[in-house]
Coordinates of C-alpha atoms and ligand atoms in Angstrom, one line a residue:
X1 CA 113.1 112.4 111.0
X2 CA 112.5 116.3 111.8
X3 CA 113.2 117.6 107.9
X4 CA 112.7 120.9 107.6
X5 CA 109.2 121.3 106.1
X6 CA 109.6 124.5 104.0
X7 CA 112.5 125.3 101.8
X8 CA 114.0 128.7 102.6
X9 CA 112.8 131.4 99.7
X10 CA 113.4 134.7 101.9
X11 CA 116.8 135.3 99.2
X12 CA 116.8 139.2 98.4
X13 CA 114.3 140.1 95.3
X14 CA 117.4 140.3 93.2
X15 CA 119.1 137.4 93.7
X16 CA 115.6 135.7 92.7
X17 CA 115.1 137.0 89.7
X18 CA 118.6 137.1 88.0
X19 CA 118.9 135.0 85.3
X20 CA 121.2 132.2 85.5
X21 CA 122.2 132.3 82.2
X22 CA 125.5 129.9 82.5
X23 CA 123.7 127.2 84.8
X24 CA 121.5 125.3 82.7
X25 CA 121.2 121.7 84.4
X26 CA 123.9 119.6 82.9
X27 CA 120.9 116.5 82.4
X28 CA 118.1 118.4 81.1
X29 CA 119.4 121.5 80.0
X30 CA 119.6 121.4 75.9
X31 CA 116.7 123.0 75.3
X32 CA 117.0 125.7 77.7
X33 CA 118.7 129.3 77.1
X34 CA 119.4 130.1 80.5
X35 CA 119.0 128.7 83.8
X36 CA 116.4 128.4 86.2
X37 CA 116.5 131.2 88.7
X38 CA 117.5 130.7 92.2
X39 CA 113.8 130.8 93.4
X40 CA 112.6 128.2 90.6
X41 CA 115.4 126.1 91.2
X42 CA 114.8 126.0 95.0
X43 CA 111.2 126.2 94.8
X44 CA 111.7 122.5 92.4
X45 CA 114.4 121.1 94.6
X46 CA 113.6 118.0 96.3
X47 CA 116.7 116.9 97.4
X48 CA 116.2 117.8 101.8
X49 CA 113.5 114.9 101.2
X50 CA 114.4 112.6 98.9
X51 CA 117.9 111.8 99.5
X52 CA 116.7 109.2 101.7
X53 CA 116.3 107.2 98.5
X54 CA 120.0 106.7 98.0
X55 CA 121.0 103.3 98.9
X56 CA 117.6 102.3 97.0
X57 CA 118.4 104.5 93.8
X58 CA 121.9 102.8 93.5
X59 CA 121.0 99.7 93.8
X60 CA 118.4 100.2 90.9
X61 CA 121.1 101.9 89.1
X62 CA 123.4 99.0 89.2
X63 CA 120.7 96.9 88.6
X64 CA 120.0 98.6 85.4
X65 CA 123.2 99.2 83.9
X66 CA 123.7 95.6 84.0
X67 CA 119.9 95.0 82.0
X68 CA 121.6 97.9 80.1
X69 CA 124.9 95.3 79.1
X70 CA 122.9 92.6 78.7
X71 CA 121.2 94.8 76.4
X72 CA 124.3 95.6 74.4
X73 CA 123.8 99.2 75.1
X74 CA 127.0 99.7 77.1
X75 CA 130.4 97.6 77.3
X76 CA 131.1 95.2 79.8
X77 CA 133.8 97.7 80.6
X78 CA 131.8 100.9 80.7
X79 CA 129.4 98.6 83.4
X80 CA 132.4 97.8 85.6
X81 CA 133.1 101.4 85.4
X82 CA 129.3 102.8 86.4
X83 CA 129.5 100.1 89.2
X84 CA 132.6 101.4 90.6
X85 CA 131.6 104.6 90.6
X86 CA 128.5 104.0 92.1
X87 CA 129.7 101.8 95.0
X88 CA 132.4 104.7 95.1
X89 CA 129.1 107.0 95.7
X90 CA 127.4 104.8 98.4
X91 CA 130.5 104.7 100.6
X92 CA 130.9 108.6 100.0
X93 CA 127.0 109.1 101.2
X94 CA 127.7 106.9 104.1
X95 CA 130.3 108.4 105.4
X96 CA 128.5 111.6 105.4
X97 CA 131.3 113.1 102.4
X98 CA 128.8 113.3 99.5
X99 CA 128.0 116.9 99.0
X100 CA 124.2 117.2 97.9
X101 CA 123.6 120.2 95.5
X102 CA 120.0 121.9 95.3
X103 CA 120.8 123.0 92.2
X104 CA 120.6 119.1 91.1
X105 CA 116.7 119.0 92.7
X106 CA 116.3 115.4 93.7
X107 CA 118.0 112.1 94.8
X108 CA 118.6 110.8 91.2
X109 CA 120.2 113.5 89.6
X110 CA 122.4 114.3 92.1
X111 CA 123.9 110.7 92.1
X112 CA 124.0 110.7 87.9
X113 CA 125.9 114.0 87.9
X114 CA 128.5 112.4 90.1
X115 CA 128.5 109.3 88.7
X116 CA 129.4 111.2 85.1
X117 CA 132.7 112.9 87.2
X118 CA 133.8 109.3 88.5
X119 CA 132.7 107.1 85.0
X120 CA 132.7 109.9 82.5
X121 CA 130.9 109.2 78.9
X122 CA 129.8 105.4 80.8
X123 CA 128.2 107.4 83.3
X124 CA 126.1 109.6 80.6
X125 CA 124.8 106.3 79.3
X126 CA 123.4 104.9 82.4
X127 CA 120.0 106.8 81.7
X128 CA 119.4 105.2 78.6
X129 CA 116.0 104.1 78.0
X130 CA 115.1 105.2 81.6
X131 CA 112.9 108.3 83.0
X132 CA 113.3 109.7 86.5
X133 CA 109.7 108.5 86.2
X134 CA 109.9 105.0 86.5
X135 CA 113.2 105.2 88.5
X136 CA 111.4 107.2 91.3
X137 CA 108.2 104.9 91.1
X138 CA 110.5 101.8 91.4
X139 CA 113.0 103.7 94.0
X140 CA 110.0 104.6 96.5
X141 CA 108.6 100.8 96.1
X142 CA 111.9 99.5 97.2
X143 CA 112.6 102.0 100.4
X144 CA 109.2 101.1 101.5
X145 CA 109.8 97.7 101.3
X146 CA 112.3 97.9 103.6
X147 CA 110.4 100.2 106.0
X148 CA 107.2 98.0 106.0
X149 CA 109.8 95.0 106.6
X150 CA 111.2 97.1 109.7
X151 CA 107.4 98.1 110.9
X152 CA 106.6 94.4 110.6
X153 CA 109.2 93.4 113.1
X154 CA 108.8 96.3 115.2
X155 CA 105.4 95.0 115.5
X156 CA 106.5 91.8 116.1
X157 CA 108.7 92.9 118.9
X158 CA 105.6 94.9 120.5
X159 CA 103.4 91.9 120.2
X160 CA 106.1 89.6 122.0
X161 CA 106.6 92.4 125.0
X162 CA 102.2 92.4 125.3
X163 CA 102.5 88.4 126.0
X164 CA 104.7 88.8 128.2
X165 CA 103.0 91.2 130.2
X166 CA 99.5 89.0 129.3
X167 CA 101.3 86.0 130.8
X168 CA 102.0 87.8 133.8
X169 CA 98.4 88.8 134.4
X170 CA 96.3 85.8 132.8
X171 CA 94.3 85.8 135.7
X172 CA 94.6 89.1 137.4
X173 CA 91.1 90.5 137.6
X174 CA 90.6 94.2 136.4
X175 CA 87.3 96.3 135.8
X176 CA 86.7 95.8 131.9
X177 CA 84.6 99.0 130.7
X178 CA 82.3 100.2 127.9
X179 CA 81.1 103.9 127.8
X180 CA 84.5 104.4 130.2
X181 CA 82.0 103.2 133.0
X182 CA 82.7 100.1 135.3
X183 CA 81.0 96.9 133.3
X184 CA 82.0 93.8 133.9
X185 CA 85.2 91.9 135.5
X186 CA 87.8 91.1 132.9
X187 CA 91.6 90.0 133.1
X188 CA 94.7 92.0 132.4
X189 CA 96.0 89.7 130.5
X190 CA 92.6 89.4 128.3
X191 CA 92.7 93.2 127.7
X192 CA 96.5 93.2 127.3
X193 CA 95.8 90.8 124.7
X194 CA 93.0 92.8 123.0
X195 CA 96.5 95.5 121.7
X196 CA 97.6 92.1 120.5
X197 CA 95.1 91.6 118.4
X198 CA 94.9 95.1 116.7
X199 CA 98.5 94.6 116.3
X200 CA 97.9 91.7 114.8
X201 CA 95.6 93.6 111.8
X202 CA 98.3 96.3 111.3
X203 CA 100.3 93.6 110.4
X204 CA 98.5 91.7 108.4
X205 CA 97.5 94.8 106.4
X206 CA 101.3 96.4 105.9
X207 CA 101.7 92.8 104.5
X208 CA 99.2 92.8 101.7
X209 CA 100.1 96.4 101.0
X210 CA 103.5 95.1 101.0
X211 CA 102.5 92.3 98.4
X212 CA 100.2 94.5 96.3
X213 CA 103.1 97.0 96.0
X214 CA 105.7 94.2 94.3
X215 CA 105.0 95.2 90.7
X216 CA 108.1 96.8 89.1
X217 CA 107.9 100.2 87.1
X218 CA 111.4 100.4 86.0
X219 CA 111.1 99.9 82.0
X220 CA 108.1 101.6 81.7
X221 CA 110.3 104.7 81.3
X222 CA 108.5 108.4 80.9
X223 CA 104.9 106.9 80.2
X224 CA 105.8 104.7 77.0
X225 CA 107.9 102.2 77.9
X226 CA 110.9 101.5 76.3
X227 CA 112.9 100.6 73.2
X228 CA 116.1 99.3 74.4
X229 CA 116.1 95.2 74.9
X230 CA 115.5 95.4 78.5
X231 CA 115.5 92.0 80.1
X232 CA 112.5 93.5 82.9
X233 CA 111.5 90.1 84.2
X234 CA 115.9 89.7 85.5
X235 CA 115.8 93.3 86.7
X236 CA 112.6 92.2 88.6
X237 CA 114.4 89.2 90.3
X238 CA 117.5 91.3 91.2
X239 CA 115.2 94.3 92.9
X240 CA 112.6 91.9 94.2
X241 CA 110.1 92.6 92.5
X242 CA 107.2 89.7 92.3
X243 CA 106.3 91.1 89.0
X244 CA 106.4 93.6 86.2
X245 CA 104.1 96.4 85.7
X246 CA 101.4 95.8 82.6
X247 CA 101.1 99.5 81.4
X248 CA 103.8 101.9 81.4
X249 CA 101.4 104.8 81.7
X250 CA 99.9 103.7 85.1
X251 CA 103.1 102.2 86.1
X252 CA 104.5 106.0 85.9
X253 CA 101.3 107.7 87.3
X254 CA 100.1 105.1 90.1
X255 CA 100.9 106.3 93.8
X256 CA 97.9 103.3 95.3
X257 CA 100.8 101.9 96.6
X258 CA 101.7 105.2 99.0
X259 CA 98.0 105.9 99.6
X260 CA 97.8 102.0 100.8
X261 CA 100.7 102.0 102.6
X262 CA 100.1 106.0 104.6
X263 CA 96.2 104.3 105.0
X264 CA 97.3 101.5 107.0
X265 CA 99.9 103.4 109.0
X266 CA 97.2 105.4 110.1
X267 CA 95.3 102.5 111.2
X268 CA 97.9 101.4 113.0
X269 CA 98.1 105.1 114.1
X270 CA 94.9 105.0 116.1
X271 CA 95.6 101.6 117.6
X272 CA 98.6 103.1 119.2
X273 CA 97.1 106.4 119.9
X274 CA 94.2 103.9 121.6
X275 CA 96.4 102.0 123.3
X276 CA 98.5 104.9 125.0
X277 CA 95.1 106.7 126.0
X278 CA 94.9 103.8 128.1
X279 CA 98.4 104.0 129.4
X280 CA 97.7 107.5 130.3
X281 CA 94.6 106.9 132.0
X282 CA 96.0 103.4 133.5
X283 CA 99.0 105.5 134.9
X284 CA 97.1 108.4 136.6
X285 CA 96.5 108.3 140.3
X286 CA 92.7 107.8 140.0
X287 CA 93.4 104.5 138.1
X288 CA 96.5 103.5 139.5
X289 CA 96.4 100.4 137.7
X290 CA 99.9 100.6 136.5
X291 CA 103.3 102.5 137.5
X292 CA 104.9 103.3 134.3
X293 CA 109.3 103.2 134.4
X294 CA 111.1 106.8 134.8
X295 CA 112.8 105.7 131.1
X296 CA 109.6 106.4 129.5
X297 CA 108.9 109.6 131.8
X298 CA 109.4 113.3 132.1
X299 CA 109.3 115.7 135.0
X300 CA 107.6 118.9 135.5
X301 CA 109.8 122.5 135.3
X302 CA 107.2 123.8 138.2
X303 CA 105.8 120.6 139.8
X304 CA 108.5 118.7 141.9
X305 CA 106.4 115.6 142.5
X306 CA 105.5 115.0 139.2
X307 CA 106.1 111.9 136.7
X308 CA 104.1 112.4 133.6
X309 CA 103.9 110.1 130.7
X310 CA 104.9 112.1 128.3
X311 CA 106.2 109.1 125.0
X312 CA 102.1 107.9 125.4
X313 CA 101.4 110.8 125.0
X314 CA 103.0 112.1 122.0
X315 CA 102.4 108.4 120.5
X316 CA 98.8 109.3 121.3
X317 CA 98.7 113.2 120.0
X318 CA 101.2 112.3 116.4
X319 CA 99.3 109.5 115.3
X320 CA 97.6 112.6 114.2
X321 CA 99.8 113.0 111.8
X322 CA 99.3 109.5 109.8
X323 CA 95.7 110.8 109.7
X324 CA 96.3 114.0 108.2
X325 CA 99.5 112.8 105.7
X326 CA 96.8 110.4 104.4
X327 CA 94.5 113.1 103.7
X328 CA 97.2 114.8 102.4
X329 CA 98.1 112.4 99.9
X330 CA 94.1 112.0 99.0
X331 CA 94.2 115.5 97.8
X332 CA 97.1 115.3 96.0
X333 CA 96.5 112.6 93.9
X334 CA 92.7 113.2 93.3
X335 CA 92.4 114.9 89.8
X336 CA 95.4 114.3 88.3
X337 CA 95.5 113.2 84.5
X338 CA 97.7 110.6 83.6
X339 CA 100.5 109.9 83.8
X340 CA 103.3 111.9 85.7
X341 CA 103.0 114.7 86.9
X342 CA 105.6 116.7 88.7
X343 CA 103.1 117.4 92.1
X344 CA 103.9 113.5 92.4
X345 CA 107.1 114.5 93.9
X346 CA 105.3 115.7 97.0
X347 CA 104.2 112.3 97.6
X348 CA 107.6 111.5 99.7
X349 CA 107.3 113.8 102.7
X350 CA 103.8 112.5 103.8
X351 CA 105.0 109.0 103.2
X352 CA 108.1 109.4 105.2
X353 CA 106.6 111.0 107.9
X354 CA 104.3 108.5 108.5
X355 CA 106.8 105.5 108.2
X356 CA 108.8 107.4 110.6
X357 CA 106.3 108.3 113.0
X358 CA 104.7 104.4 113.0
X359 CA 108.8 102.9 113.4
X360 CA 110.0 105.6 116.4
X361 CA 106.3 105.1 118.1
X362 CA 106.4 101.0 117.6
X363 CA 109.6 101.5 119.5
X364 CA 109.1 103.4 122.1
X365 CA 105.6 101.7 122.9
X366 CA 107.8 98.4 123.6
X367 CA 109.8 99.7 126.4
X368 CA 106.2 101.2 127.7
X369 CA 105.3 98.2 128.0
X370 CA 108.1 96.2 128.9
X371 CA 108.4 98.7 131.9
X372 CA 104.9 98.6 133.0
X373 CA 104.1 97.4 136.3
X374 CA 100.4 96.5 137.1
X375 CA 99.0 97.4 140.4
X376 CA 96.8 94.1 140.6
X377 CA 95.3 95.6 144.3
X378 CA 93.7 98.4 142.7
X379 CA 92.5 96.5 139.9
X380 CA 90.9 93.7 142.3
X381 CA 89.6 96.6 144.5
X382 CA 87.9 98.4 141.3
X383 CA 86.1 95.2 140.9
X384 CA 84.2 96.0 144.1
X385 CA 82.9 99.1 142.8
X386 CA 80.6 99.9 139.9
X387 CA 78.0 97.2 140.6
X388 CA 80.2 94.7 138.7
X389 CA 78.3 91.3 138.3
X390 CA 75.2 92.6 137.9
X391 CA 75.0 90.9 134.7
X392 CA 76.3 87.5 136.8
X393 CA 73.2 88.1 138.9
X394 CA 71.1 88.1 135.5
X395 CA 72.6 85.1 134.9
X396 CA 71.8 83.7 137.7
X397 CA 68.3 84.0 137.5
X398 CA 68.4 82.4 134.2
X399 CA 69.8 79.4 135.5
X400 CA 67.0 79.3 137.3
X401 CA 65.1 79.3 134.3
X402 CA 63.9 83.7 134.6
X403 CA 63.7 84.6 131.0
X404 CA 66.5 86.8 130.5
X405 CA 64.8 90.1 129.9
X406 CA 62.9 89.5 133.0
X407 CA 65.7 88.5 134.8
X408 CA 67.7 91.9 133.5
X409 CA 64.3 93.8 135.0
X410 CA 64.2 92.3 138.3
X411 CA 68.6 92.9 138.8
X412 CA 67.8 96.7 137.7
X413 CA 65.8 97.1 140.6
X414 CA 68.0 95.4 142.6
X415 CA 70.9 97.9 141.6
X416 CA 68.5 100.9 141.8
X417 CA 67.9 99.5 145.4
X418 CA 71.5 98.5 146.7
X419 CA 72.5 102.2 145.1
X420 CA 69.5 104.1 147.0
X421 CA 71.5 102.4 150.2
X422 CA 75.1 103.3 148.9
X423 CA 75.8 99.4 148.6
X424 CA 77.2 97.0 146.2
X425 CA 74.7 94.0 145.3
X426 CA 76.9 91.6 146.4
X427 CA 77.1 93.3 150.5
X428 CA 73.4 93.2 150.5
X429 CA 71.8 89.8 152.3
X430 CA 70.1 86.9 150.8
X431 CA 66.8 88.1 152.7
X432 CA 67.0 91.1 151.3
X433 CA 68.1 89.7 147.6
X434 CA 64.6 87.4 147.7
X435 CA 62.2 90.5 147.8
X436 CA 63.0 90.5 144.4
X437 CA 62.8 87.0 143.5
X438 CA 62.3 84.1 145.4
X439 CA 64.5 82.0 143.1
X440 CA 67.8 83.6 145.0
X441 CA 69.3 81.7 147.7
X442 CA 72.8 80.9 149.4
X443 CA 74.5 79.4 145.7
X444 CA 74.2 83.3 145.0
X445 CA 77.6 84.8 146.1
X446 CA 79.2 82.6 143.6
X447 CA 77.8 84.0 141.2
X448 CA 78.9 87.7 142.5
X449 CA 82.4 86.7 142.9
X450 CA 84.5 88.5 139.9
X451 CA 86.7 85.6 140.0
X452 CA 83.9 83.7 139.3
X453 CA 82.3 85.5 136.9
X454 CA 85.6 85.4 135.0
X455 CA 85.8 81.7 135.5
X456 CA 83.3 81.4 133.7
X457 CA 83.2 83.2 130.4
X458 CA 85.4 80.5 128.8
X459 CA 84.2 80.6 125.1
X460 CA 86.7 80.9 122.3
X461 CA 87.9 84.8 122.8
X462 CA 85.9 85.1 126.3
X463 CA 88.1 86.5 129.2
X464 CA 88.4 82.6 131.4
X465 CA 92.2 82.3 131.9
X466 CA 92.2 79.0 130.8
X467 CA 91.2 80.6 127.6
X468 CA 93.3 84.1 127.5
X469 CA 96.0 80.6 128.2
X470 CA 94.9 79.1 124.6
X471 CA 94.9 82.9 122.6
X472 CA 98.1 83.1 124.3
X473 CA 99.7 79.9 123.1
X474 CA 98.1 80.3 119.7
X475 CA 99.5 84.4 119.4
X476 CA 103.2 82.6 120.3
X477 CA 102.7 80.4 117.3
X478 CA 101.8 82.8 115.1
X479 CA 104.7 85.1 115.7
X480 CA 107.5 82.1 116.1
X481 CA 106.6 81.4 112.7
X482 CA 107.9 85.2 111.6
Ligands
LIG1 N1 111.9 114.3 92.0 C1 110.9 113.8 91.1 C2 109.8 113.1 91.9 O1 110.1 112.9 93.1 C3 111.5 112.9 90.1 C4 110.8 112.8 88.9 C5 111.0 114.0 88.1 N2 110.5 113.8 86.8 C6 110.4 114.8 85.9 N3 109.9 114.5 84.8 N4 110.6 116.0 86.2 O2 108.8 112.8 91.5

C-alpha cells in the first residue's frame, strides 16, 4: 500500500510542451486535433491509483454487456466475445503480464482499449449507454464492499484474540485510572474488554456504511441516465447491489458513501491509536504490566538492551492519517456543483489509504495481542499504591448510613492524613481510622481489599468477574453469530 503520492512531472520543458499531434486518445479523441501533451496527460493519469479497481471494473463490465444483450444492443456472439476477452484480461492482470499505459489515464480505459485488441468492433460497443461516470461510482462501491467485508472480519478476528486474553484475566486485579492517575481497582479482563467494545462500534458502523452504500449507479450514465433498455434492477442482483440509484445526477456526483466510509475508519482509527497508547504505556518498565512478544518488536541501532514496541506505535502515530484523509476528502467534495466533476477522481487515494491503513493495523494489533503477556504481580502490587479504595472506604461509611457527601469529606481527610505519614489508608489502624468517625470498626479491611472492592461492583457492565463472565459469554454470542 506505499503508492507513490506524486506523479513524476520533472520531463525536460520540451518534451512537455510538444504537441502530440498523432496521439489523440483512441476513446475520447474525435473532437480533438492533437494530443494532450506529456505533462497534461500525466498530470490527468490516474492509473498508479486506480488500477486497484480491476477485478471490480470487469466484473461490472461483464455484468453490463450482458444487460447490454439482453438489451438487444449487442449479439449473443459479440457478448461471448467481450467476455472472453475480458476474462482473457483478468488472468493477464493477475499474473502481473498486463501492461498499464498512462497515456490511457485510469483503470477503465485501459481495460476497454485492450478489450477492443482482443474483441475488436464487440469491444467498441461495450460502452454503450455507459459513462466512466457511473462505472467509477459503481466500481468504487463494489471494491469497498469487499474491503469493509475484510475490515469486518479483521475486526472480528481482533475481538476473538481480546476474549481470549479477557478470559485469561477475568479476575486479575489491575489499577483502573481516570486523569492517568491511580483510581479505583478494576480487572484486566474488564479493561481488555472495554477494546471489545469500541471494536464492537467500528463494526457496527462499517456495517451501516456498508448498507447505506448498496445503491447502484451504473445506468445513470454521465448525469442523465440512459436510453438503452437496460434491465438495472438484474444488473443490481448480479453486482449486489440492494437497490438502484433514484437520480442519475446524484448517483454520478455523490461521494457520502467515501466520506462515510473514510469517517468511520477514522473512528476506528483512534480506537486503535487508544488502544496501542496503552500497549505502549502497559509495556514500558514503569508499568510493567505486560511483556509484549519479539514478533511485534524492534531493536535499537545504539541501545543493546532495548525492545521497543515499535507496530503500537506506528498503529498509534498513522491512525493519523484516517484523520487527515477524511479531512481531505471534506475539502474536496465541499463546493462542488453537480454532478461530476473530474476533482472526483482524487477521491481514491484518500480512500485507499485509509482502508489500507485500518486492514494492515487490524492485523498487526491481533498478534499484539495474541502475544501479550500480563504481569498480574505488578498489576496486584499497583493496587497498593495510589490510595485505591478510598471510594470503598466512602462506601463504607454509607453503609453505615454517612450521607455520601459527608462520608466523601471525612475519607478526604483521612487520605490527606495517611499521605502526611507516607501511608496507604488501608496500613493505617482501626484506632487511628475512628478519629475520623466513630462508625469504623474491624468489618473495615474488607472493604479496603481490592479484591473486594471488585467483588463487589457487579452491576450489568461493572468490573465483578462474575459479570466481566456474563459480557464475556454475551461478546462470544454476538461474534459466533458472524
Ligand atoms: N478516472 C476518473 C475518476 O476516477 C474516471 C471518470 C472520468 N470521467 C470523465 N468524464 N473524465 O473519476
Amino acid at each position: 500500500c506505499k503508492e507513490e503520492n506524486s506523479k513524476n512531472l520533472s520531463f525536460p520543458r520540451k518534451q512537455v510542451m510538444t504537441k502530440n499531434k498523432d496521439k489523440t486518445n483512441p476513446l475520447w479523441g474525435g473532437r480533438f486535433g492533437e494530443g494532450a501533451s506529456s505533462l497534461t496527460q500525466s498530470y490527468t493519469a490516474s492509473i498508479d491509483i486506480d488500477k486497484k479497481l480491476y477485478e471490480v471494473d470487469i466484473k461490472g463490465s461483464i455484468a453490463y454487456a450482458e444487460a447490454l444483450k439482453e438489451a438487444k444492443v449487442i449479439s449473443p456472439k459479440e457478448l461471448q466475445k467481450i467476455k472472453k476477452g475480458l476474462v482473457k484480461i483478468l488472468a493477464e492482470i493477475e499474473s502481473g503480464k498486463f501492461e498499464w499505459k498512462e497515456s490511457l489515464e485510469d483503470v477503465h480505459m485501459n481495460i476497454e482499449s485492450a478489450l477492443a485488441k482482443k474483441a475488436g468492433n464487440a469491444a467498441k460497443k461495450l460502452h454503450t449507454g455507459r459513462s466512466r461516470n457511473d462505472q467509477v461510482a459503481t466500481d468504487l462501491k463494489m471494491y469497498l464492499n469487499v474491503k469493509i467485508d475484510e475490515a469486518l472480519q479483521n475486526i472480528t478476528s481482533v475481538q476473538k484474540d481480546i476474549i481470549k486474553q479477557a478470559e485469561k484475566h477475568i479476575s486479575s486485579v489491575m489499577p483502573g485510572f481516570t486523569h492517568l492517575q491511580i483510581a479505583q481497582p478494576v480487572t484486566f479482563g474488564h479493561h481488555l474488554m472495554a477494546w471489545h467494545e469500541m471494536l464492537e462500534r467500528d463494526y457496527s458502523r462499517l456495517v451501516d456504511a456498508k448498507n447505506r452504500m448498496s445503491v447502484m449507479p451504473l445506468g445513470s450514465a454521465a448525469l442523465a441516465g440512459s436510453r438503452y433498455k437496460i434491465n438495472r434492477s438484474l444488473l443490481a442482483k448480479k453486482l449486489g447491489f440492494q437497490s438502484l440509484s433514484r437520480n442519475s445526477i446524484d448517483a454520478v456526483s455523490d461521494r457520502d458513501f467515501v466520506i462515510e466510509t473514510a469517517s468511520t475508519l477514522s473512528i476506528l482509527g483512534v480506537h486503535l491509536s487508544r488502544i496501542c497508547e496503552e500497549i505502549v504505556l502497559w509495556s514500558s518498565s514503569q508499568f510493567e504490566y505486560v511483556y509484549l512478544s519479539d514478533e511485534v518488536c524492534t531493536g535499537s541501532s545504539i541501545m543493546p538492551q532495548k525492545k521497543n514496541p515499535d507496530v503500537a506505535e506506528l498503529i498509534r502515530g498513522g491512525s493519523s492519517k484516517t484523520i487527515a484523509n477524511l479531512m481531505g476528502l471534506l475539502s474536496l467534495m465541499k463546493n462542488l456543483p453537480l454532478s461530476y466533476n473530474r476533482d472526483l477522481q482524487e477521491d481514491k487515494d484518500f480512500i485507499f489509504r485509509s482502508i489500507d491503513y485500518s486492514n494492515d493495523s487490524l492485523v498487526l494489533l491481533g498478534l499484539l495481542i495474541k502475544g501479550m503477556k500480563a504481569n498480574t504481580k505488578k498489576m496486584e502490587a499497583d493496587c497498593k499504591l495510589g490510595q485505591i479504595t478510598a471510594t470503598d472506604l466512602a462506601d463504607y461509611l454509607v453503609d453505615k448510613s454517612m450521607p455520601f457527601r459527608k462520608a466523601h469529606e471525612t475519607v478526604g481527610k483521612i487520605v490527606a492524613h495517611a499521605e502526611s505519614k507516607g501511608v496507604q489508608i488501608f496500613e493505617l489502624e482501626i484506632s487511628e481510622l475512628r478519629k475520623f468517625s466513630k462508625l469504623i470498626s474491624e468489618d473495615v479491611s474488607s472493604y479496603l481489599d481490592p479484591v473486594k472492592s471488585i467483588n463487589s461492583r457487579k452491576l450489568v457492565g461493572g468490573t465483578a468477574p462474575s459479570q466481566v463472565r456474563k459480557e464475556i459469554n454475551f461478546a462470544k454470542k454476538v461474534l459466533a453469530k458472524r
